[in-house]
Amino acid sequence: MKEFTIDDEYRLKRDEKAGDWTYFRNGKPIPKKVEKAFKFYSLNLNNIDALLNSYFYLSNPITFNDPFDCNFNLVDNHDDKEGINNMTTVKRNNYGNLGIVSMTSVVNNHLMWAHYTDNYQGFALEWKGTEVTTLPNEGQFSRATFAPVIYPKKLIRIKKEYPFALHYVMTTKLKHWEYEDEWRFICELGPERDRILYYDRDKVKAIYVGHQLVDENKSAYRLILGIHATLYPKIPVYVVYPHTEKLELTFEKVLPK
């Protein structure tokens, strides 16, 4: 097999030279690298700890807010093309040996700020897309990839024997999630199942803070600014809020002054 058609928009094609599979959308290959990558955080103790200690948490997909995300039922032994309507359960997405970090290529999307920072009460970090550098512990994972998510019009089951089956399951979501423009760091965990993955804080390019956090939670804002001063003093900090006259977001640089 050298090609596989998902729908009239997406297909997979084997890259013979690289030895892997590439997604195509409307006949054009989807890039395997992104210019900028952003990670959104709601405001809680775990996420402040992650900022302070410079790590990602490698999530098990069972914790995702979409039960169809990474669902085992996307893979079947049968050539079933009836799609998501024939799935018998929506809970079969517990992968104890896999970890995922969800990121996005867009920071100026109001839905992302509303959904993933709890209505502008959280923050986001920026990396250069080619520098989402991680510092895994020895033996933490055997293989990893940073890949885009696709959003076909209809989910279809594929055979588990297909060489791209796991990648397809890990990177396919329903069409109405397309606004996320998601990229995922996906890794196969080692025997210790360590889900704390440290990153190089020198590679962080900017910190973005939701305006509701600044307005309603001064102590949390001071805490983030204190972490910035100690660990990330050279990068800019922006406060994000709706423009007062236009239907768009505004990014006000507050540090360094």
Short mmCIF file of C-alpha atoms in Angstrom, two decimals:
data_model
loop_
_atom_site.label_atom_id
_atom_site.label_comp_id
_atom_site.label_asym_id
_atom_site.label_seq_id
_atom_site.Cartn_x
_atom_site.Cartn_y
_atom_site.Cartn_z
CA MET A 1 0.00 0.00 0.00
CA LYS A 2 1.34 3.40 -1.01
CA GLU A 3 -1.76 5.59 -0.66
CA PHE A 4 -4.95 5.64 1.38
CA THR A 5 -7.92 7.95 0.81
CA ILE A 6 -9.71 9.16 3.96
CA ASP A 7 -12.31 11.41 2.26
CA ASP A 8 -12.51 13.82 -0.67
CA GLU A 9 -10.27 16.24 1.25
CA TYR A 10 -7.65 14.08 3.00
CA ARG A 11 -5.46 11.18 1.99
CA LEU A 12 -2.28 9.50 3.19
CA LYS A 13 0.69 8.80 0.97
CA ARG A 14 3.87 6.90 1.76
CA ASP A 15 7.08 8.90 1.50
CA GLU A 16 9.42 6.27 0.09
CA LYS A 17 12.54 8.33 0.76
CA ALA A 18 11.73 9.13 4.41
CA GLY A 19 10.04 5.81 5.05
CA ASP A 20 6.97 7.36 6.68
CA TRP A 21 3.50 8.62 5.75
CA THR A 22 2.44 12.12 4.77
CA TYR A 23 -1.05 13.63 4.99
CA PHE A 24 -2.33 15.39 1.88
CA ARG A 25 -5.16 17.91 1.95
CA ASN A 26 -6.84 18.85 -1.33
CA GLY A 27 -3.93 17.36 -3.21
CA LYS A 28 -1.21 19.27 -1.33
CA PRO A 29 1.08 17.77 1.34
CA ILE A 30 0.49 19.03 4.87
CA PRO A 31 3.81 20.38 6.22
CA LYS A 32 5.47 18.29 8.91
CA LYS A 33 6.86 21.41 10.57
CA VAL A 34 5.09 24.48 11.88
CA GLU A 35 6.49 28.02 12.16
CA LYS A 36 5.18 28.67 15.68
CA ALA A 37 3.65 26.41 18.31
CA PHE A 38 1.58 27.53 21.29
CA LYS A 39 0.48 25.71 24.43
CA PHE A 40 -2.63 26.96 26.25
CA TYR A 41 -3.08 26.53 30.00
CA SER A 42 -5.97 27.07 32.37
CA LEU A 43 -5.06 28.54 35.74
CA ASN A 44 -4.50 25.80 38.30
CA LEU A 45 -1.75 24.54 40.58
CA ASN A 46 -0.56 21.85 38.17
CA ASN A 47 -0.11 24.30 35.30
CA ILE A 48 1.69 26.86 37.47
CA ASP A 49 3.99 24.04 38.58
CA ALA A 50 4.59 23.12 34.92
CA LEU A 51 5.55 26.72 34.15
CA LEU A 52 7.79 26.98 37.21
CA ASN A 53 9.57 23.68 36.56
CA SER A 54 9.51 23.83 32.75
CA TYR A 55 7.75 20.63 31.81
CA PHE A 56 4.91 19.21 29.75
CA TYR A 57 2.55 16.60 31.10
CA LEU A 58 2.18 13.69 28.69
CA SER A 59 -1.55 13.12 28.85
CA ASN A 60 -3.36 9.83 28.44
CA PRO A 61 -6.08 10.42 25.79
CA ILE A 62 -8.71 9.10 28.21
CA THR A 63 -8.55 12.55 29.87
CA PHE A 64 -9.34 14.47 26.64
CA ASN A 65 -12.55 16.49 26.40
CA ASP A 66 -13.58 14.73 23.17
CA PRO A 67 -14.43 11.02 23.71
CA PHE A 68 -14.02 10.36 19.97
CA ASP A 69 -10.41 11.64 20.10
CA CYS A 70 -7.86 8.79 19.83
CA ASN A 71 -10.75 6.33 19.98
CA PHE A 72 -9.87 2.65 19.56
CA ASN A 73 -12.95 2.24 17.39
CA LEU A 74 -11.23 4.10 14.56
CA VAL A 75 -9.36 0.85 13.93
CA ASP A 76 -11.19 -2.33 13.02
CA ASN A 77 -10.44 -5.76 11.64
CA HIS A 78 -13.13 -5.29 9.03
CA ASP A 79 -13.28 -3.08 5.98
CA ASP A 80 -15.99 -0.93 7.51
CA LYS A 81 -16.60 2.36 5.75
CA GLU A 82 -19.77 3.33 7.61
CA GLY A 83 -17.77 5.56 9.91
CA ILE A 84 -18.42 6.92 13.35
CA ASN A 85 -22.12 5.96 13.38
CA ASN A 86 -21.24 2.28 13.80
CA MET A 87 -19.02 2.77 16.82
CA THR A 88 -20.24 0.71 19.77
CA THR A 89 -18.64 2.80 22.52
CA VAL A 90 -17.07 6.22 23.00
CA LYS A 91 -14.97 5.37 26.05
CA ARG A 92 -12.33 3.13 24.56
CA ASN A 93 -9.42 5.57 24.51
CA ASN A 94 -7.27 4.57 27.50
CA TYR A 95 -3.64 4.30 26.36
CA GLY A 96 -1.44 3.59 29.36
CA ASN A 97 1.69 3.40 27.22
CA LEU A 98 1.20 6.60 25.20
CA GLY A 99 1.50 10.27 26.10
CA ILE A 100 0.38 13.36 24.17
CA VAL A 101 1.07 17.09 24.46
CA SER A 102 -1.50 19.13 22.55
CA MET A 103 -0.40 22.42 21.01
CA THR A 104 -1.63 24.75 18.27
CA SER A 105 -0.21 26.94 15.52
CA VAL A 106 -2.57 29.85 16.35
CA VAL A 107 -2.63 32.18 19.35
CA ASN A 108 -5.08 34.80 18.06
CA ASN A 109 -8.16 32.58 18.11
CA HIS A 110 -10.83 33.73 20.57
CA LEU A 111 -12.32 30.23 20.84
CA MET A 112 -9.00 28.82 22.02
CA TRP A 113 -8.73 31.49 24.72
CA ALA A 114 -12.33 30.92 25.77
CA HIS A 115 -12.12 27.12 25.88
CA TYR A 116 -8.58 26.35 27.01
CA THR A 117 -7.80 29.19 29.40
CA ASP A 118 -11.23 29.19 31.04
CA ASN A 119 -12.38 32.45 29.44
CA TYR A 120 -9.07 34.37 29.44
CA GLN A 121 -8.21 33.40 33.01
CA GLY A 122 -5.15 31.37 32.00
CA PHE A 123 -2.02 31.78 29.92
CA ALA A 124 -0.16 30.44 26.88
CA LEU A 125 3.47 29.80 25.94
CA GLU A 126 5.07 30.14 22.53
CA TRP A 127 7.84 28.16 20.88
CA LYS A 128 9.43 28.34 17.48
CA GLY A 129 7.91 25.29 15.83
CA THR A 130 11.23 23.60 15.15
CA GLU A 131 12.39 24.21 18.72
CA VAL A 132 9.76 22.44 20.78
CA THR A 133 12.78 20.85 22.41
CA THR A 134 12.30 18.25 25.11
CA LEU A 135 14.68 16.80 27.65
CA PRO A 136 13.46 13.23 28.22
CA ASN A 137 14.72 11.16 31.08
CA GLU A 138 16.84 8.20 30.04
CA GLY A 139 14.52 5.51 28.71
CA GLN A 140 11.44 7.72 29.12
CA PHE A 141 10.13 6.88 25.67
CA SER A 142 11.19 4.73 22.77
CA ARG A 143 9.86 6.90 19.94
CA ALA A 144 8.16 10.23 19.48
CA THR A 145 6.80 12.54 16.80
CA PHE A 146 5.48 16.09 16.46
CA ALA A 147 2.64 15.98 13.96
CA PRO A 148 -0.41 17.92 12.74
CA VAL A 149 -3.97 16.81 13.45
CA ILE A 150 -6.39 16.30 10.54
CA TYR A 151 -10.13 17.01 10.51
CA PRO A 152 -11.99 14.87 7.95
CA LYS A 153 -15.67 15.41 7.25
CA LYS A 154 -16.46 11.90 8.41
CA LEU A 155 -14.48 9.52 10.60
CA ILE A 156 -13.89 6.11 9.07
CA ARG A 157 -12.56 2.92 10.54
CA ILE A 158 -9.39 1.47 9.07
CA LYS A 159 -7.76 -1.92 9.40
CA LYS A 160 -5.41 -2.29 12.35
CA GLU A 161 -2.88 -3.96 10.04
CA TYR A 162 -2.35 -0.75 8.09
CA PRO A 163 1.16 0.60 8.78
CA PHE A 164 -0.19 4.07 9.58
CA ALA A 165 -3.04 2.87 11.84
CA LEU A 166 -1.70 4.17 15.16
CA HIS A 167 -0.69 7.52 13.66
CA TYR A 168 -4.14 7.88 12.12
CA VAL A 169 -5.88 7.21 15.43
CA MET A 170 -3.65 9.65 17.32
CA THR A 171 -4.01 12.51 14.82
CA THR A 172 -7.62 12.41 13.58
CA LYS A 173 -10.51 14.49 14.98
CA LEU A 174 -13.99 15.41 13.83
CA LYS A 175 -14.38 18.34 11.45
CA HIS A 176 -15.91 20.75 13.98
CA TRP A 177 -12.63 20.80 15.95
CA GLU A 178 -10.77 22.26 12.96
CA TYR A 179 -10.56 25.73 14.52
CA GLU A 180 -7.93 24.35 16.93
CA ASP A 181 -5.32 23.83 14.17
CA GLU A 182 -3.73 21.35 16.56
CA TRP A 183 -0.23 19.88 16.56
CA ARG A 184 0.67 17.01 18.83
CA PHE A 185 3.81 15.72 20.46
CA ILE A 186 3.09 11.98 20.67
CA CYS A 187 5.37 9.51 22.39
CA GLU A 188 5.43 5.86 23.36
CA LEU A 189 6.30 5.72 27.04
CA GLY A 190 8.98 3.50 28.51
CA PRO A 191 8.38 0.90 31.24
CA GLU A 192 8.33 3.52 34.01
CA ARG A 193 5.40 5.34 32.34
CA ASP A 194 6.95 8.70 33.31
CA ARG A 195 4.59 11.45 32.08
CA ILE A 196 6.66 14.48 33.17
CA LEU A 197 8.58 15.68 30.11
CA TYR A 198 10.95 18.59 30.69
CA TYR A 199 11.55 21.21 28.02
CA ASP A 200 14.40 23.66 27.47
CA ARG A 201 13.10 26.92 28.97
CA ASP A 202 15.57 28.88 26.84
CA LYS A 203 13.51 27.85 23.81
CA VAL A 204 10.32 29.53 25.07
CA LYS A 205 9.69 32.63 22.94
CA ALA A 206 6.86 34.44 24.76
CA ILE A 207 4.27 34.26 27.55
CA TYR A 208 0.67 35.36 26.91
CA VAL A 209 -1.70 36.11 29.81
CA GLY A 210 -5.48 36.36 29.54
CA HIS A 211 -6.95 39.72 30.58
CA GLN A 212 -9.40 38.12 33.04
CA LEU A 213 -6.47 36.71 35.00
CA VAL A 214 -4.93 40.18 35.20
CA ASP A 215 -8.21 41.85 36.15
CA GLU A 216 -9.64 39.27 38.55
CA ASN A 217 -6.66 37.43 40.04
CA LYS A 218 -3.87 39.86 40.86
CA SER A 219 -1.98 37.38 43.03
CA ALA A 220 -1.81 34.81 40.19
CA TYR A 221 -0.67 37.52 37.79
CA ARG A 222 2.09 38.57 40.19
CA LEU A 223 3.11 34.93 40.53
CA ILE A 224 3.44 34.50 36.75
CA LEU A 225 5.41 37.74 36.48
CA GLY A 226 7.67 36.53 39.30
CA ILE A 227 8.31 33.25 37.47
CA HIS A 228 9.02 35.25 34.32
CA ALA A 229 11.52 37.50 36.12
CA THR A 230 13.34 34.51 37.60
CA LEU A 231 13.29 31.97 34.78
CA TYR A 232 12.26 33.70 31.53
CA PRO A 233 13.51 37.32 31.92
CA LYS A 234 14.47 37.87 28.28
CA ILE A 235 11.20 36.93 26.60
CA PRO A 236 8.16 39.21 26.16
CA VAL A 237 4.96 38.98 28.18
CA TYR A 238 1.68 39.94 26.50
CA VAL A 239 -1.76 40.54 27.97
CA VAL A 240 -4.51 39.31 25.65
CA TYR A 241 -7.92 40.99 25.52
CA PRO A 242 -10.70 41.81 23.03
CA HIS A 243 -10.06 44.95 21.01
CA THR A 244 -12.25 47.83 22.18
CA GLU A 245 -13.28 48.85 18.64
CA LYS A 246 -12.65 45.84 16.40
CA LEU A 247 -13.82 42.23 16.49
CA GLU A 248 -10.35 40.85 17.11
CA LEU A 249 -7.88 40.15 19.87
CA THR A 250 -5.28 42.63 21.05
CA PHE A 251 -1.87 41.65 22.39
CA GLU A 252 -0.45 44.29 24.71
CA LYS A 253 3.23 43.87 25.49
CA VAL A 254 3.82 44.53 29.21
CA LEU A 255 7.37 43.16 29.61
CA PRO A 256 10.12 43.90 29.04
CA LYS A 257 9.33 47.59 29.10
#
